[in-house]
Amino acid sequence: MNELDKNTDSLITLFETKKSLTITLLRAREALMMSFRPMLAKHNFTEQQWRVLRVLGEKGPCDAGQLATEACISPPSLSRIINTLIENNFITKKENKIDKRKIKLEISLDGKLKLESIKPEYLLILKSIQKRYGKEKIEKILNLLTEIIDWRSR
């Protein structure tokens, strides 16, 4: 086998979807989300609404740009999600008095109560995932993924 054939073989291997980090991460996300989707459906949340509510519950008030980044949602999609969560009284929106283009989003009391009501079910799902894979493996993968995120954030 000549050098060109060796390089071609390694390129083909690189392009196999089962060896693709990005595709494997997506598949892993889908596999994990299968555990959470019934809970979300039961409580009438989309995945994106759930992420927005969790971020606001965890981080506190923030502007739409910060929220989009933290919840991994594109800004155009976020505006629709915000409106739905406001209509359902889960979050509030306050305009900046000086710059009307800026808004501050905050979880409402109803939103906090909803998170608290879902928490036991959510924790059961997390515990079952931890039981399946072990605390050490989960911590390892979270640390590695955080390294990748930090590397790309520079």
mmCIF file of C-alpha atoms in Angstrom:
data_model
loop_
_atom_site.group_PDB
_atom_site.id
_atom_site.type_symbol
_atom_site.label_atom_id
_atom_site.label_comp_id
_atom_site.label_asym_id
_atom_site.label_seq_id
_atom_site.Cartn_x
_atom_site.Cartn_y
_atom_site.Cartn_z
ATOM 1 C CA MET A 1 0.000 0.000 0.000
ATOM 2 C CA ASN A 2 1.479 3.347 -0.987
ATOM 3 C CA GLU A 3 1.409 6.564 1.107
ATOM 4 C CA LEU A 4 -1.595 7.998 -0.770
ATOM 5 C CA ASP A 5 -3.651 4.874 -0.054
ATOM 6 C CA LYS A 6 -2.745 5.058 3.662
ATOM 7 C CA ASN A 7 -3.805 8.713 3.854
ATOM 8 C CA THR A 8 -7.025 7.988 1.979
ATOM 9 C CA ASP A 9 -7.848 5.148 4.371
ATOM 10 C CA SER A 10 -7.306 7.358 7.406
ATOM 11 C CA LEU A 11 -9.446 10.108 5.838
ATOM 12 C CA ILE A 12 -12.233 7.622 5.197
ATOM 13 C CA THR A 13 -11.985 6.483 8.812
ATOM 14 C CA LEU A 14 -12.166 10.114 9.939
ATOM 15 C CA PHE A 15 -15.352 10.620 7.969
ATOM 16 C CA GLU A 16 -17.128 7.581 9.400
ATOM 17 C CA THR A 17 -20.018 8.984 11.410
ATOM 18 C CA LYS A 18 -19.422 6.506 14.217
ATOM 19 C CA LYS A 19 -15.957 8.061 14.658
ATOM 20 C CA SER A 20 -17.173 11.658 14.444
ATOM 21 C CA LEU A 21 -17.014 13.492 17.759
ATOM 22 C CA THR A 22 -19.688 16.001 16.743
ATOM 23 C CA ILE A 23 -22.143 13.368 15.534
ATOM 24 C CA THR A 24 -21.452 11.145 18.543
ATOM 25 C CA LEU A 25 -22.120 14.088 20.873
ATOM 26 C CA LEU A 26 -25.442 14.727 19.123
ATOM 27 C CA ARG A 27 -26.369 11.047 19.392
ATOM 28 C CA ALA A 28 -25.447 11.032 23.090
ATOM 29 C CA ARG A 29 -27.557 14.152 23.665
ATOM 30 C CA GLU A 30 -30.511 12.508 21.925
ATOM 31 C CA ALA A 31 -30.065 9.349 23.982
ATOM 32 C CA LEU A 32 -30.068 11.353 27.221
ATOM 33 C CA MET A 33 -32.975 13.562 26.178
ATOM 34 C CA MET A 34 -35.112 10.468 25.651
ATOM 35 C CA SER A 35 -35.140 10.189 29.443
ATOM 36 C CA PHE A 36 -36.286 13.801 29.909
ATOM 37 C CA ARG A 37 -38.803 14.266 27.088
ATOM 38 C CA PRO A 38 -41.703 12.427 28.797
ATOM 39 C CA MET A 39 -41.250 14.629 31.878
ATOM 40 C CA LEU A 40 -41.181 17.772 29.747
ATOM 41 C CA ALA A 41 -44.261 16.689 27.783
ATOM 42 C CA LYS A 42 -46.125 15.911 30.997
ATOM 43 C CA HIS A 43 -45.493 19.484 32.180
ATOM 44 C CA ASN A 44 -46.137 21.040 28.743
ATOM 45 C CA PHE A 45 -42.599 22.310 28.200
ATOM 46 C CA THR A 46 -40.487 22.218 25.090
ATOM 47 C CA GLU A 47 -36.796 21.481 25.576
ATOM 48 C CA GLN A 48 -35.976 25.111 24.816
ATOM 49 C CA GLN A 49 -38.552 26.490 27.273
ATOM 50 C CA TRP A 50 -37.172 24.170 29.930
ATOM 51 C CA ARG A 51 -33.613 25.398 29.300
ATOM 52 C CA VAL A 52 -34.705 29.044 29.505
ATOM 53 C CA LEU A 53 -36.570 28.473 32.758
ATOM 54 C CA ARG A 54 -33.662 26.549 34.284
ATOM 55 C CA VAL A 55 -31.118 29.189 33.290
ATOM 56 C CA LEU A 56 -33.218 32.008 34.755
ATOM 57 C CA GLY A 57 -33.829 29.930 37.878
ATOM 58 C CA GLU A 58 -30.105 29.288 38.260
ATOM 59 C CA LYS A 59 -28.530 32.553 37.067
ATOM 60 C CA GLY A 60 -31.197 35.066 38.045
ATOM 61 C CA PRO A 61 -32.246 38.054 35.944
ATOM 62 C CA CYS A 62 -30.396 38.597 32.677
ATOM 63 C CA ASP A 63 -30.758 40.193 29.276
ATOM 64 C CA ALA A 64 -31.897 38.289 26.193
ATOM 65 C CA GLY A 65 -28.380 37.981 24.748
ATOM 66 C CA GLN A 66 -26.995 36.398 27.917
ATOM 67 C CA LEU A 67 -30.006 34.109 28.145
ATOM 68 C CA ALA A 68 -29.666 32.972 24.529
ATOM 69 C CA THR A 69 -26.010 32.114 25.116
ATOM 70 C CA GLU A 70 -26.561 30.350 28.444
ATOM 71 C CA ALA A 71 -29.578 28.358 27.190
ATOM 72 C CA CYS A 72 -27.942 27.519 23.824
ATOM 73 C CA ILE A 73 -30.793 29.021 21.827
ATOM 74 C CA SER A 74 -30.570 31.292 18.803
ATOM 75 C CA PRO A 75 -31.789 34.852 19.507
ATOM 76 C CA PRO A 76 -34.647 34.694 16.937
ATOM 77 C CA SER A 77 -35.983 31.478 18.527
ATOM 78 C CA LEU A 78 -35.580 32.919 22.003
ATOM 79 C CA SER A 79 -37.996 35.772 21.353
ATOM 80 C CA ARG A 80 -40.846 33.329 20.604
ATOM 81 C CA ILE A 81 -39.958 31.218 23.652
ATOM 82 C CA ILE A 82 -39.859 34.301 25.897
ATOM 83 C CA ASN A 83 -43.331 35.337 24.744
ATOM 84 C CA THR A 84 -44.769 31.890 25.488
ATOM 85 C CA LEU A 85 -43.182 31.783 28.954
ATOM 86 C CA ILE A 86 -44.471 35.298 29.701
ATOM 87 C CA GLU A 87 -47.995 34.304 28.564
ATOM 88 C CA ASN A 88 -47.808 31.321 30.940
ATOM 89 C CA ASN A 89 -46.584 33.579 33.790
ATOM 90 C CA PHE A 90 -43.299 31.684 34.181
ATOM 91 C CA ILE A 91 -41.056 34.668 33.464
ATOM 92 C CA THR A 92 -41.296 38.462 33.493
ATOM 93 C CA LYS A 93 -39.838 41.025 31.132
ATOM 94 C CA LYS A 94 -38.797 44.516 32.180
ATOM 95 C CA GLU A 95 -37.724 47.198 29.747
ATOM 96 C CA ASN A 96 -34.715 49.370 30.473
ATOM 97 C CA LYS A 97 -36.036 52.880 31.192
ATOM 98 C CA ILE A 98 -33.081 54.522 29.449
ATOM 99 C CA ASP A 99 -32.674 52.175 26.469
ATOM 100 C CA LYS A 100 -36.036 50.674 25.455
ATOM 101 C CA ARG A 101 -34.267 48.134 23.224
ATOM 102 C CA LYS A 102 -32.781 46.424 26.274
ATOM 103 C CA ILE A 103 -34.856 44.068 28.387
ATOM 104 C CA LYS A 104 -34.258 42.208 31.618
ATOM 105 C CA LEU A 105 -35.786 38.746 31.934
ATOM 106 C CA GLU A 106 -36.492 37.116 35.264
ATOM 107 C CA ILE A 107 -38.140 33.952 36.496
ATOM 108 C CA SER A 108 -41.486 34.681 38.154
ATOM 109 C CA LEU A 109 -42.855 33.169 41.353
ATOM 110 C CA ASP A 110 -44.975 30.809 39.209
ATOM 111 C CA GLY A 111 -41.822 29.835 37.312
ATOM 112 C CA LYS A 112 -39.958 29.100 40.538
ATOM 113 C CA LEU A 113 -42.883 27.059 41.839
ATOM 114 C CA LYS A 114 -43.023 25.115 38.578
ATOM 115 C CA LEU A 115 -39.300 24.307 38.767
ATOM 116 C CA GLU A 116 -39.724 23.177 42.374
ATOM 117 C CA SER A 117 -42.703 20.976 41.464
ATOM 118 C CA ILE A 118 -40.737 19.287 38.652
ATOM 119 C CA LYS A 119 -37.518 18.955 40.675
ATOM 120 C CA PRO A 120 -38.265 15.544 42.314
ATOM 121 C CA GLU A 121 -39.047 13.950 38.944
ATOM 122 C CA TYR A 122 -36.013 15.602 37.345
ATOM 123 C CA LEU A 123 -33.732 14.355 40.138
ATOM 124 C CA LEU A 124 -35.042 10.801 39.733
ATOM 125 C CA ILE A 125 -34.064 10.894 36.070
ATOM 126 C CA LEU A 126 -30.612 12.250 36.922
ATOM 127 C CA LYS A 127 -30.164 9.538 39.573
ATOM 128 C CA SER A 128 -31.083 6.806 37.110
ATOM 129 C CA ILE A 129 -28.520 8.166 34.629
ATOM 130 C CA GLN A 130 -25.901 8.332 37.375
ATOM 131 C CA LYS A 131 -26.739 4.792 38.484
ATOM 132 C CA ARG A 132 -26.309 3.563 34.910
ATOM 133 C CA TYR A 133 -22.981 5.282 34.187
ATOM 134 C CA GLY A 134 -21.538 6.063 37.605
ATOM 135 C CA LYS A 135 -20.661 9.365 39.187
ATOM 136 C CA GLU A 136 -16.998 9.179 38.136
ATOM 137 C CA LYS A 137 -17.726 8.683 34.431
ATOM 138 C CA ILE A 138 -20.261 11.501 34.417
ATOM 139 C CA GLU A 139 -17.826 13.849 36.156
ATOM 140 C CA LYS A 140 -15.071 12.867 33.701
ATOM 141 C CA ILE A 141 -17.170 13.529 30.637
ATOM 142 C CA LEU A 142 -18.487 16.816 32.067
ATOM 143 C CA ASN A 143 -14.925 17.941 32.794
ATOM 144 C CA LEU A 144 -13.743 17.014 29.312
ATOM 145 C CA LEU A 145 -16.698 18.732 27.642
ATOM 146 C CA THR A 146 -16.075 21.821 29.783
ATOM 147 C CA GLU A 147 -12.454 21.833 28.574
ATOM 148 C CA ILE A 148 -13.685 21.777 24.971
ATOM 149 C CA ILE A 149 -16.134 24.618 25.666
ATOM 150 C CA ASP A 150 -13.445 26.664 27.432
ATOM 151 C CA TRP A 151 -11.001 26.070 24.564
ATOM 152 C CA ARG A 152 -13.530 27.315 21.986
ATOM 153 C CA SER A 153 -14.544 30.285 24.156
ATOM 154 C CA ARG A 154 -11.084 31.853 24.077
#
